[in-house]
Amino acid sequence: MSKNLAAVLGTGQTKYVAKRHDVTMGALCREAIDRALADASVTLDEIDAIVIGKAPDLFEGVMMPELPTADALGAVGKPLFRVHTAGSVGGSTSIVGGKMVQSGIHRKVLVVAWEKQSESNAMWALSIPIPFNKPVGAGAGGYFAPHVRSYIRESGAPEHVGAIVAAKDRRNGALNPLAHLHQPDMTVESVQQSQMLWDPIRYDETCPSSDGACAMVIGDEASADASVAAGRPVAWIHATAMRTEPTWFSGRNQVSPQAGRDAAAALWKQAGITNPLEEIDAAEIYVPFSWFEPMWLENLGFAEEGQGWKLTESGATALDGKLPVNASGGVLSSNPIGASGMIRFAEAAIQVTGKGGAHQVQDARKALGHAYGGGSQYFSMWVVGADKPATAGKAEA
Amino acid sequence: MTSTQTAARPGALTPETVTDDDVAVVGFCQSPSVRRSYSTTNGTEMLVPIFQQIYKDLGITRRDIGFWCSGSSDYMSGRAFSFISSVDAIGAVPPIDESHVEMDGAWAMYEAYVKLKTGETDTALAYGFGKSSAGNLRRTLALQTDPYVVAPLWPDSLALAGMQARLGLDAGLWDEAAMAEVAARSRRDAVGNPAAQFAGFRAPDGTVTDDVTAEQLLAQPMLADPLRRHDIAPVTDGAAAIVLASGRRAFALCDNPAWITGFEHIIDSAELGGRDLTTAPSAAEAGERATGGDVAGITMAELHAPFTHQELILRSALGLDGAADAVAINPSGGPLTGNPMFAAGLQRIGNAARAVIDGGADRALGHATSGPLLQQNLVCVLDGRR
C-alpha cells in the first residue's frame, strides 16, 4: 500500500466500432477524455499530468503518436507520459497514473489508453519475423491456441466451456451500449457451430478488432472526499500489482504463468483479501479468447488449479452469478488493444460506483480489473472499492 | 530566468536525518557509444555488460532491485514489443515488478522515481537502449510528426533542425560561429570520456588531433544548410542504466548519493508552425519547476541537445546562458559525441549524477528531450547535500 490514497473520480469511453474513419487518433482520445472529465466533474485545467498507454506503434504506423497528438490530448504545458507494456498496457497506464497521485507528486492525473486498429494491420505488426525468436506467423490466436489446448488436456475441461464464456460475454456486451459487438442471441450451440480458426479456438470465441479509447481521472484523497461529499461516488484504489517474466525459459508454465500468480498474490495481500471468490463482487478479466476465463480464474486464485472451468460451467461467472466476470462484455465484445486493459480497470471502477446501467452487478462493493500482455508474461491488476481502504496510510510493500 | 517561487535549498542529509521520501541516484553505467553495434535491436547485448558492471559497482545482485523500468522505441527496433526481449538481459526468473515507457530512459527513471516516492520499494533500476543504426534514422524520426498532414511529406530530422537553426540565425539569436563553438567544446571534452563515439578533430588526410577549434569546423562543407556535420549528433547505438535508492538504502549503497531535489517534465505543442521554434517553453517551465527558479550553485549541466543550436536554445531556456565559465556544459562531450536514441537522455542525468557522486559537483542538472525540435523536455536536479 502506498503512502497516499487515490481514487478514480470519473471514467470515459468511446463507442467501440471496427472503423472510426470520421476522427483522427487525437480526436478519438479526446472523446474519451472529455467524457471522463465530465463524469469526474473536473476541468482539463485541474489536471496535473497526463499518462498515455497504447500497444505497439506499428499498429497505427506512427512513432510515439502522443507527440503529434499532444495538442488534442490537452497536454501542452503539462507533463505527458507514455507507457507501453504490451497487452497489459491499459492496466499499467492506470497503475502508473495512480502512483503519480499515491506518491504525493500530483493531485489529479488523467490516464488515457487507445487503439485505432483501422489505421493499420495489427496482425501484420505482430507477425514480423524476429532474429533468434520462434516466428509468430499466425497472430495472437495462433500463439495462444496451443496454451488453450494444453489447458484443456491438463484440466480435463469439457469442450463446451469455451463456448459458455463466449456466449455469456457477448450477451453481456449486448447490455453495454458502448460494446463493439451486440449479439444478444448468441448461444453455446451457435458458438460451437462457428468456424474453427485456431483449433480449439472458434471464430465466435475470439475478440474483435476495434477502434476506441478509454480515459479515467484519478484524484488524491482530498479530491475524492470532495467528490463523495458532492454526491459523486468514487472508486478507491485498494491495491495494484504488476509483474513481468521472460517469454521463454526452461520449465515455464505458459498456461498459468508465475508472473500472474505472483501479481495476484501481491494484489490480494495488499487489498487485505484472503478469499477472493468470497470478497470480490465483480471481475473484469482480460479474456481475448474464451478459454482464458477459466485459465485466469485459476491463475488469479479464484479457483484451484484445474478447477476454473467448473466455476464457469456452473454459471458462477454470469451476470447474476457468484462472481460476475466481464459484465461489460469484456475483450470478447470490444478490443481496441491498447485500451482493452484500461477498459477492464475502468469497468471495475464503474461497477463499484454503481454506474453500470444494464450491465451493473448488484451491490458491487469491491471489483477486480485485470490485464495481461506479451506471451502471457506481463500482468497488471488492481482492486477498487466503494469504501475507503481500511489500510489507509500504511506502507506494507 | 525569472523566479516565481523561492524553493529553499534542501538541507544536509545524513543516514540519521534521511527519510524514505528522499530519493537519490546511487549508480550509473553506460555502454560505449558506437556507430554500429553487432547486436539485435532489443538492446540485450548492450545491456548485459552494463547491468553486470552496475551490480559489481554497488555490490548487489539483480534480486536487490525492487522495481525495474525501461525506455525504448519499437520504431527504432523495426518491430513490435522490442522491450520484451530486453527483459532477457535481466533474467526475470522469478518474475519482477517491471514497467516500460515508449520514451527515452530518462522518463523510465522518472517512473522509477515515482515508484520510490510511493514508499513501496527502496531500490529501482531504470535503463534505456537504442540501436539507431538499424534503419534510416532521419527518415524514421519523420514518423514522429503529425501522421495526417506532416509525416506524408517525410520531413526528416535534419531538415526540421535546419529550419530551426535558420530561424535563429535570421533572427540574430545565434551565428554559425557560436554553433561551431558548441561542437568544438564538445569534441575537446569528449577526449576525456572513454564512452564517447569520437573526439577531437579529424583532418581530411585522416589525422586526428585532440584539439579542435570552431574555425577548423567552420571550414567544413554544409550537410543540410545551415547545418554542418559537426552541428548534428551522430547516429549512435548504445544503452545506459541508473540505480535509484531512497532513504537509508541510498547511504548503504553509496557514500555520497546524488539526491534528486527537482524532477519535472513538460511537453509543448506539436504544431511546428504554431510555436516559436527558437525557444523551448517546456524546457524553461520544467527547469523553473525543478530548480525552484534558483540555478545558483549548479556547477555542471548535461544537456540533451542533438544539434548545436539546440544547446544554445536550452542554455537560454534553463537560465544557464552566458554562464559558460560558471557552469560546465556537457563535460562528457554530450550528445554531439554520442547520441544513442532512447538512452542519451538517461546518460545526461547519469553523467550529472556521477559528477555529484564523485564530488566533482555539489549541484548538477541533467536534461533529456524527446520529439521533434525539443518538443518535450525533462529536467533533473541533483544535489550532494553534504
Short mmCIF file of N, CA and C in Angstrom, two decimals, chain A residues 192-338:
data_model
loop_
_atom_site.label_atom_id
_atom_site.label_comp_id
_atom_site.label_asym_id
_atom_site.label_seq_id
_atom_site.Cartn_x
_atom_site.Cartn_y
_atom_site.Cartn_z
N GLN A 192 -20.54 -23.01 -30.93
CA GLN A 192 -19.91 -24.29 -31.31
C GLN A 192 -20.04 -24.57 -32.80
N GLN A 193 -20.97 -23.89 -33.45
CA GLN A 193 -21.14 -24.11 -34.89
C GLN A 193 -20.33 -23.11 -35.72
N SER A 194 -19.68 -22.15 -35.05
CA SER A 194 -18.92 -21.15 -35.81
C SER A 194 -17.60 -21.76 -36.30
N GLN A 195 -17.02 -21.13 -37.26
CA GLN A 195 -15.80 -21.60 -37.93
C GLN A 195 -14.66 -21.83 -36.94
N MET A 196 -13.96 -22.93 -37.09
CA MET A 196 -12.74 -23.16 -36.30
C MET A 196 -11.62 -22.32 -36.91
N LEU A 197 -10.99 -21.46 -36.09
CA LEU A 197 -9.91 -20.61 -36.60
C LEU A 197 -8.54 -21.17 -36.25
N TRP A 198 -8.28 -21.28 -34.95
CA TRP A 198 -7.02 -21.83 -34.46
C TRP A 198 -7.42 -22.92 -33.48
N ASP A 199 -7.55 -24.14 -33.94
CA ASP A 199 -8.04 -25.23 -33.09
C ASP A 199 -7.38 -25.19 -31.71
N PRO A 200 -8.10 -25.12 -30.61
CA PRO A 200 -9.55 -25.29 -30.45
C PRO A 200 -10.35 -23.98 -30.37
N ILE A 201 -9.79 -22.87 -30.90
CA ILE A 201 -10.47 -21.58 -30.77
C ILE A 201 -11.32 -21.32 -32.03
N ARG A 202 -12.62 -21.15 -31.80
CA ARG A 202 -13.53 -20.87 -32.92
C ARG A 202 -13.72 -19.36 -33.11
N TYR A 203 -14.27 -19.02 -34.27
CA TYR A 203 -14.45 -17.61 -34.64
C TYR A 203 -15.18 -16.83 -33.55
N ASP A 204 -16.29 -17.39 -33.05
CA ASP A 204 -17.07 -16.66 -32.05
C ASP A 204 -16.39 -16.61 -30.69
N GLU A 205 -15.28 -17.28 -30.54
CA GLU A 205 -14.55 -17.29 -29.27
C GLU A 205 -13.36 -16.33 -29.29
N THR A 206 -13.28 -15.51 -30.33
CA THR A 206 -12.15 -14.57 -30.44
C THR A 206 -12.64 -13.13 -30.31
N CYS A 207 -11.72 -12.26 -29.93
CA CYS A 207 -12.04 -10.85 -29.78
C CYS A 207 -12.10 -10.17 -31.14
N PRO A 208 -12.88 -9.10 -31.24
CA PRO A 208 -12.92 -8.34 -32.49
C PRO A 208 -11.73 -7.39 -32.58
N SER A 209 -11.55 -6.75 -33.73
CA SER A 209 -10.59 -5.64 -33.88
C SER A 209 -11.37 -4.34 -33.79
N SER A 210 -11.04 -3.51 -32.81
CA SER A 210 -11.85 -2.32 -32.57
C SER A 210 -11.03 -1.04 -32.60
N ASP A 211 -11.71 0.05 -32.89
CA ASP A 211 -11.18 1.39 -32.67
C ASP A 211 -11.84 1.91 -31.39
N GLY A 212 -11.04 2.55 -30.53
CA GLY A 212 -11.67 3.12 -29.35
C GLY A 212 -10.67 3.64 -28.35
N ALA A 213 -11.19 4.40 -27.39
CA ALA A 213 -10.33 4.99 -26.36
C ALA A 213 -11.06 4.96 -25.02
N CYS A 214 -10.28 4.93 -23.97
CA CYS A 214 -10.82 4.92 -22.62
C CYS A 214 -9.98 5.88 -21.78
N ALA A 215 -10.61 6.60 -20.87
CA ALA A 215 -9.87 7.55 -20.03
C ALA A 215 -10.42 7.52 -18.61
N MET A 216 -9.57 7.89 -17.68
CA MET A 216 -10.01 7.99 -16.28
C MET A 216 -9.33 9.20 -15.64
N VAL A 217 -10.03 9.81 -14.71
CA VAL A 217 -9.42 10.83 -13.86
C VAL A 217 -9.16 10.19 -12.50
N ILE A 218 -7.89 10.22 -12.10
CA ILE A 218 -7.51 9.68 -10.80
C ILE A 218 -7.14 10.84 -9.88
N GLY A 219 -7.74 10.89 -8.72
CA GLY A 219 -7.51 12.01 -7.83
C GLY A 219 -6.99 11.57 -6.47
N ASP A 220 -6.47 12.53 -5.72
CA ASP A 220 -5.94 12.23 -4.38
C ASP A 220 -7.09 12.14 -3.37
N GLU A 221 -6.75 11.87 -2.13
CA GLU A 221 -7.77 11.63 -1.11
C GLU A 221 -8.68 12.84 -0.94
N ALA A 222 -8.08 14.04 -0.94
CA ALA A 222 -8.89 15.25 -0.75
C ALA A 222 -9.87 15.43 -1.90
N SER A 223 -9.40 15.21 -3.13
CA SER A 223 -10.29 15.32 -4.30
C SER A 223 -11.39 14.29 -4.22
N ALA A 224 -11.05 13.08 -3.82
CA ALA A 224 -12.04 12.01 -3.75
C ALA A 224 -13.07 12.31 -2.66
N ASP A 225 -12.59 12.78 -1.52
CA ASP A 225 -13.52 13.13 -0.44
C ASP A 225 -14.49 14.22 -0.89
N ALA A 226 -13.96 15.20 -1.63
CA ALA A 226 -14.79 16.30 -2.11
C ALA A 226 -15.83 15.78 -3.10
N SER A 227 -15.42 14.85 -3.96
CA SER A 227 -16.34 14.25 -4.92
C SER A 227 -17.49 13.55 -4.20
N VAL A 228 -17.12 12.75 -3.23
CA VAL A 228 -18.13 11.99 -2.48
C VAL A 228 -19.09 12.96 -1.76
N ALA A 229 -18.51 14.00 -1.18
CA ALA A 229 -19.34 14.99 -0.46
C ALA A 229 -20.32 15.68 -1.40
N ALA A 230 -19.91 15.79 -2.68
CA ALA A 230 -20.79 16.44 -3.67
C ALA A 230 -21.76 15.45 -4.30
N GLY A 231 -21.77 14.22 -3.80
CA GLY A 231 -22.72 13.24 -4.30
C GLY A 231 -22.22 12.43 -5.48
N ARG A 232 -20.92 12.55 -5.78
CA ARG A 232 -20.37 11.77 -6.90
C ARG A 232 -19.53 10.63 -6.33
N PRO A 233 -20.01 9.40 -6.49
CA PRO A 233 -19.25 8.27 -5.92
C PRO A 233 -17.90 8.11 -6.62
N VAL A 234 -16.92 7.62 -5.89
CA VAL A 234 -15.59 7.36 -6.45
C VAL A 234 -15.23 5.90 -6.23
N ALA A 235 -14.22 5.45 -6.97
CA ALA A 235 -13.71 4.09 -6.79
C ALA A 235 -12.32 4.18 -6.17
N TRP A 236 -12.23 3.83 -4.89
CA TRP A 236 -10.95 3.91 -4.19
C TRP A 236 -10.01 2.80 -4.67
N ILE A 237 -8.77 3.16 -4.89
CA ILE A 237 -7.78 2.15 -5.28
C ILE A 237 -7.32 1.44 -4.00
N HIS A 238 -7.65 0.15 -3.91
CA HIS A 238 -7.29 -0.63 -2.73
C HIS A 238 -5.94 -1.31 -2.88
N ALA A 239 -5.61 -1.70 -4.10
CA ALA A 239 -4.34 -2.39 -4.32
C ALA A 239 -4.02 -2.40 -5.81
N THR A 240 -2.73 -2.42 -6.13
CA THR A 240 -2.28 -2.56 -7.52
C THR A 240 -1.11 -3.53 -7.55
N ALA A 241 -0.93 -4.19 -8.70
CA ALA A 241 0.24 -5.06 -8.84
C ALA A 241 0.61 -5.20 -10.31
N MET A 242 1.91 -5.24 -10.56
CA MET A 242 2.44 -5.52 -11.90
C MET A 242 3.56 -6.55 -11.76
N ARG A 243 3.60 -7.50 -12.68
CA ARG A 243 4.70 -8.47 -12.70
C ARG A 243 5.05 -8.82 -14.14
N THR A 244 6.33 -9.13 -14.34
CA THR A 244 6.86 -9.48 -15.66
C THR A 244 7.73 -10.72 -15.54
N GLU A 245 7.65 -11.58 -16.54
CA GLU A 245 8.63 -12.67 -16.65
C GLU A 245 9.02 -12.80 -18.13
N PRO A 246 10.13 -13.47 -18.43
CA PRO A 246 10.54 -13.60 -19.84
C PRO A 246 9.56 -14.45 -20.64
N THR A 247 9.58 -14.26 -21.97
CA THR A 247 8.68 -15.02 -22.83
C THR A 247 8.99 -16.52 -22.77
N TRP A 248 10.29 -16.81 -22.79
CA TRP A 248 10.69 -18.22 -22.80
C TRP A 248 11.76 -18.48 -21.77
N PHE A 249 11.56 -19.52 -20.99
CA PHE A 249 12.64 -20.06 -20.19
C PHE A 249 12.29 -21.49 -19.83
N SER A 250 13.32 -22.25 -19.56
CA SER A 250 13.13 -23.67 -19.31
C SER A 250 12.17 -23.89 -18.14
N GLY A 251 11.17 -24.71 -18.36
CA GLY A 251 10.23 -25.05 -17.30
C GLY A 251 9.12 -24.04 -17.11
N ARG A 252 9.02 -23.07 -18.03
CA ARG A 252 7.99 -22.05 -17.86
C ARG A 252 6.59 -22.65 -17.96
N ASN A 253 5.70 -22.25 -17.06
CA ASN A 253 4.30 -22.63 -17.14
C ASN A 253 3.58 -21.57 -17.97
N GLN A 254 3.35 -21.89 -19.24
CA GLN A 254 2.74 -20.90 -20.14
C GLN A 254 1.23 -20.80 -19.93
N VAL A 255 0.64 -21.84 -19.34
CA VAL A 255 -0.82 -21.84 -19.14
C VAL A 255 -1.18 -21.01 -17.91
N SER A 256 -0.40 -21.17 -16.85
CA SER A 256 -0.65 -20.39 -15.63
C SER A 256 0.68 -19.78 -15.17
N PRO A 257 1.09 -18.69 -15.83
CA PRO A 257 2.43 -18.15 -15.59
C PRO A 257 2.65 -17.69 -14.14
N GLN A 258 3.88 -17.90 -13.69
CA GLN A 258 4.26 -17.49 -12.33
C GLN A 258 4.05 -15.99 -12.14
N ALA A 259 4.32 -15.17 -13.17
CA ALA A 259 4.17 -13.72 -13.03
C ALA A 259 2.73 -13.36 -12.67
N GLY A 260 1.77 -14.04 -13.27
CA GLY A 260 0.37 -13.78 -12.95
C GLY A 260 0.03 -14.22 -11.53
N ARG A 261 0.53 -15.38 -11.15
CA ARG A 261 0.26 -15.88 -9.78
C ARG A 261 0.88 -14.95 -8.74
N ASP A 262 2.12 -14.50 -9.02
CA ASP A 262 2.79 -13.60 -8.08
C ASP A 262 2.06 -12.26 -7.97
N ALA A 263 1.63 -11.74 -9.13
CA ALA A 263 0.93 -10.45 -9.11
C ALA A 263 -0.37 -10.57 -8.31
N ALA A 264 -1.10 -11.66 -8.55
CA ALA A 264 -2.37 -11.85 -7.83
C ALA A 264 -2.13 -11.98 -6.32
N ALA A 265 -1.11 -12.75 -5.95
CA ALA A 265 -0.83 -12.93 -4.52
C ALA A 265 -0.50 -11.58 -3.86
N ALA A 266 0.32 -10.77 -4.55
CA ALA A 266 0.66 -9.45 -4.02
C ALA A 266 -0.57 -8.56 -3.93
N LEU A 267 -1.42 -8.67 -4.95
CA LEU A 267 -2.62 -7.84 -5.01
C LEU A 267 -3.56 -8.16 -3.84
N TRP A 268 -3.85 -9.44 -3.66
CA TRP A 268 -4.80 -9.82 -2.60
C TRP A 268 -4.24 -9.44 -1.22
N LYS A 269 -2.94 -9.63 -1.06
CA LYS A 269 -2.33 -9.30 0.23
C LYS A 269 -2.47 -7.80 0.52
N GLN A 270 -2.15 -7.00 -0.51
CA GLN A 270 -2.21 -5.55 -0.34
C GLN A 270 -3.65 -5.09 -0.08
N ALA A 271 -4.61 -5.76 -0.73
CA ALA A 271 -6.02 -5.37 -0.56
C ALA A 271 -6.63 -5.95 0.71
N GLY A 272 -5.86 -6.77 1.43
CA GLY A 272 -6.39 -7.38 2.64
C GLY A 272 -7.44 -8.44 2.34
N ILE A 273 -7.31 -9.07 1.19
CA ILE A 273 -8.30 -10.08 0.78
C ILE A 273 -7.70 -11.47 0.95
N THR A 274 -8.40 -12.32 1.69
CA THR A 274 -7.89 -13.68 1.92
C THR A 274 -8.65 -14.71 1.09
N ASN A 275 -9.88 -14.38 0.70
CA ASN A 275 -10.66 -15.30 -0.13
C ASN A 275 -11.29 -14.52 -1.27
N PRO A 276 -10.56 -14.41 -2.38
CA PRO A 276 -11.04 -13.55 -3.46
C PRO A 276 -12.42 -13.92 -3.97
N LEU A 277 -12.72 -15.21 -4.05
CA LEU A 277 -14.02 -15.63 -4.58
C LEU A 277 -15.15 -15.09 -3.72
N GLU A 278 -14.94 -15.03 -2.41
CA GLU A 278 -15.97 -14.53 -1.50
C GLU A 278 -15.98 -13.00 -1.42
N GLU A 279 -14.80 -12.40 -1.57
CA GLU A 279 -14.70 -10.97 -1.26
C GLU A 279 -14.79 -10.04 -2.48
N ILE A 280 -14.53 -10.58 -3.66
CA ILE A 280 -14.65 -9.76 -4.88
C ILE A 280 -16.06 -9.91 -5.44
N ASP A 281 -16.70 -8.77 -5.73
CA ASP A 281 -18.09 -8.80 -6.19
C ASP A 281 -18.22 -8.81 -7.71
N ALA A 282 -17.22 -8.27 -8.39
CA ALA A 282 -17.26 -8.23 -9.86
C ALA A 282 -15.83 -8.23 -10.36
N ALA A 283 -15.60 -8.95 -11.46
CA ALA A 283 -14.24 -9.03 -12.00
C ALA A 283 -14.28 -8.72 -13.49
N GLU A 284 -13.36 -7.83 -13.90
CA GLU A 284 -13.16 -7.57 -15.32
C GLU A 284 -11.79 -8.14 -15.66
N ILE A 285 -11.80 -9.30 -16.33
CA ILE A 285 -10.59 -10.06 -16.60
C ILE A 285 -10.31 -10.03 -18.10
N TYR A 286 -9.04 -9.89 -18.44
CA TYR A 286 -8.65 -9.78 -19.85
C TYR A 286 -8.77 -11.13 -20.53
N VAL A 287 -9.86 -11.33 -21.26
CA VAL A 287 -10.16 -12.62 -21.91
C VAL A 287 -10.33 -12.38 -23.41
N PRO A 288 -9.23 -12.42 -24.18
CA PRO A 288 -9.33 -12.17 -25.61
C PRO A 288 -9.79 -13.40 -26.38
N PHE A 289 -9.58 -14.57 -25.80
CA PHE A 289 -10.06 -15.84 -26.35
C PHE A 289 -10.78 -16.55 -25.20
N SER A 290 -11.96 -17.09 -25.50
CA SER A 290 -12.88 -17.53 -24.45
C SER A 290 -12.24 -18.34 -23.33
N TRP A 291 -11.35 -19.27 -23.71
CA TRP A 291 -10.81 -20.19 -22.70
C TRP A 291 -9.96 -19.50 -21.66
N PHE A 292 -9.57 -18.27 -21.94
CA PHE A 292 -8.76 -17.59 -20.92
C PHE A 292 -9.55 -17.23 -19.67
N GLU A 293 -10.89 -17.30 -19.73
CA GLU A 293 -11.62 -17.06 -18.47
C GLU A 293 -11.29 -18.14 -17.43
N PRO A 294 -11.52 -19.42 -17.73
CA PRO A 294 -11.16 -20.41 -16.70
C PRO A 294 -9.67 -20.41 -16.39
N MET A 295 -8.83 -20.17 -17.39
CA MET A 295 -7.37 -20.17 -17.14
C MET A 295 -7.00 -19.08 -16.15
N TRP A 296 -7.53 -17.88 -16.37
CA TRP A 296 -7.17 -16.77 -15.46
C TRP A 296 -7.86 -16.89 -14.10
N LEU A 297 -9.06 -17.52 -14.06
CA LEU A 297 -9.70 -17.73 -12.75
C LEU A 297 -8.77 -18.51 -11.84
N GLU A 298 -8.05 -19.47 -12.43
CA GLU A 298 -7.09 -20.26 -11.64
C GLU A 298 -5.84 -19.46 -11.33
N ASN A 299 -5.31 -18.79 -12.34
CA ASN A 299 -4.09 -18.02 -12.17
C ASN A 299 -4.26 -16.92 -11.12
N LEU A 300 -5.49 -16.36 -11.05
CA LEU A 300 -5.76 -15.28 -10.10
C LEU A 300 -6.10 -15.78 -8.71
N GLY A 301 -6.34 -17.08 -8.59
CA GLY A 301 -6.64 -17.62 -7.27
C GLY A 301 -8.11 -17.68 -6.93
N PHE A 302 -8.99 -17.48 -7.93
CA PHE A 302 -10.43 -17.64 -7.67
C PHE A 302 -10.79 -19.12 -7.60
N ALA A 303 -9.95 -19.97 -8.21
CA ALA A 303 -10.20 -21.41 -8.21
C ALA A 303 -8.88 -22.14 -8.11
N GLU A 304 -8.93 -23.38 -7.62
CA GLU A 304 -7.73 -24.21 -7.56
C GLU A 304 -7.30 -24.56 -8.99
N GLU A 305 -6.05 -24.97 -9.12
CA GLU A 305 -5.55 -25.35 -10.44
C GLU A 305 -6.39 -26.49 -11.01
N GLY A 306 -6.80 -26.32 -12.26
CA GLY A 306 -7.59 -27.34 -12.94
C GLY A 306 -9.08 -27.26 -12.64
N GLN A 307 -9.48 -26.32 -11.79
CA GLN A 307 -10.89 -26.25 -11.36
C GLN A 307 -11.63 -25.02 -11.90
N GLY A 308 -10.92 -24.14 -12.57
CA GLY A 308 -11.55 -22.89 -13.02
C GLY A 308 -12.74 -23.11 -13.92
N TRP A 309 -12.64 -24.11 -14.80
CA TRP A 309 -13.74 -24.36 -15.75
C TRP A 309 -15.04 -24.74 -15.04
N LYS A 310 -14.91 -25.28 -13.83
CA LYS A 310 -16.13 -25.67 -13.10
C LYS A 310 -16.90 -24.43 -12.64
N LEU A 311 -16.15 -23.38 -12.28
CA LEU A 311 -16.82 -22.12 -11.92
C LEU A 311 -17.58 -21.59 -13.12
N THR A 312 -16.92 -21.58 -14.27
CA THR A 312 -17.56 -21.09 -15.49
C THR A 312 -18.78 -21.95 -15.83
N GLU A 313 -18.59 -23.26 -15.82
CA GLU A 313 -19.67 -24.17 -16.22
C GLU A 313 -20.88 -24.06 -15.29
N SER A 314 -20.61 -23.75 -14.00
CA SER A 314 -21.70 -23.67 -13.02
C SER A 314 -22.54 -22.41 -13.17
N GLY A 315 -22.07 -21.48 -13.99
CA GLY A 315 -22.79 -20.21 -14.12
C GLY A 315 -22.38 -19.17 -13.11
N ALA A 316 -21.34 -19.47 -12.32
CA ALA A 316 -20.90 -18.53 -11.28
C ALA A 316 -20.38 -17.23 -11.87
N THR A 317 -19.89 -17.28 -13.13
CA THR A 317 -19.30 -16.07 -13.72
C THR A 317 -20.29 -15.27 -14.55
N ALA A 318 -21.57 -15.72 -14.57
CA ALA A 318 -22.60 -14.97 -15.29
C ALA A 318 -22.97 -13.71 -14.53
N LEU A 319 -23.68 -12.83 -15.18
CA LEU A 319 -24.01 -11.51 -14.60
C LEU A 319 -24.72 -11.65 -13.25
N ASP A 320 -25.52 -12.71 -13.08
CA ASP A 320 -26.23 -12.90 -11.81
C ASP A 320 -25.57 -13.98 -10.96
N GLY A 321 -24.33 -14.34 -11.30
CA GLY A 321 -23.66 -15.42 -10.58
C GLY A 321 -22.91 -14.92 -9.35
N LYS A 322 -22.19 -15.85 -8.74
CA LYS A 322 -21.45 -15.55 -7.51
C LYS A 322 -20.31 -14.56 -7.79
N LEU A 323 -19.64 -14.73 -8.94
CA LEU A 323 -18.55 -13.84 -9.32
C LEU A 323 -18.74 -13.41 -10.77
N PRO A 324 -19.55 -12.38 -11.01
CA PRO A 324 -19.77 -11.96 -12.40
C PRO A 324 -18.43 -11.53 -13.03
N VAL A 325 -18.10 -12.19 -14.15
CA VAL A 325 -16.86 -11.88 -14.85
C VAL A 325 -17.21 -11.20 -16.18
N ASN A 326 -16.64 -10.04 -16.40
CA ASN A 326 -16.83 -9.28 -17.64
C ASN A 326 -18.30 -8.94 -17.90
N ALA A 327 -18.91 -8.31 -16.91
CA ALA A 327 -20.29 -7.83 -17.07
C ALA A 327 -20.40 -6.86 -18.25
N SER A 328 -19.30 -6.19 -18.58
CA SER A 328 -19.29 -5.22 -19.68
C SER A 328 -19.31 -5.88 -21.04
N GLY A 329 -19.08 -7.20 -21.07
CA GLY A 329 -18.92 -7.88 -22.35
C GLY A 329 -17.46 -8.23 -22.60
N GLY A 330 -16.58 -7.56 -21.88
CA GLY A 330 -15.17 -7.90 -21.92
C GLY A 330 -14.48 -7.67 -23.25
N VAL A 331 -13.26 -8.20 -23.33
CA VAL A 331 -12.46 -8.07 -24.55
C VAL A 331 -13.13 -8.81 -25.71
N LEU A 332 -13.91 -9.85 -25.39
CA LEU A 332 -14.60 -10.60 -26.44
C LEU A 332 -15.66 -9.76 -27.15
N SER A 333 -16.08 -8.66 -26.51
CA SER A 333 -17.09 -7.80 -27.15
C SER A 333 -16.51 -6.50 -27.70
N SER A 334 -15.34 -6.08 -27.19
CA SER A 334 -14.70 -4.84 -27.65
C SER A 334 -13.20 -5.00 -27.46
N ASN A 335 -12.41 -4.71 -28.50
CA ASN A 335 -10.97 -4.88 -28.33
C ASN A 335 -10.13 -3.84 -29.07
N PRO A 336 -10.15 -2.58 -28.59
CA PRO A 336 -9.13 -1.63 -29.04
C PRO A 336 -7.87 -1.94 -28.23
N ILE A 337 -6.94 -2.73 -28.76
CA ILE A 337 -5.95 -3.47 -27.98
C ILE A 337 -5.30 -2.66 -26.86
N GLY A 338 -4.72 -1.51 -27.20
CA GLY A 338 -4.02 -0.74 -26.17
C GLY A 338 -4.94 -0.26 -25.07
#
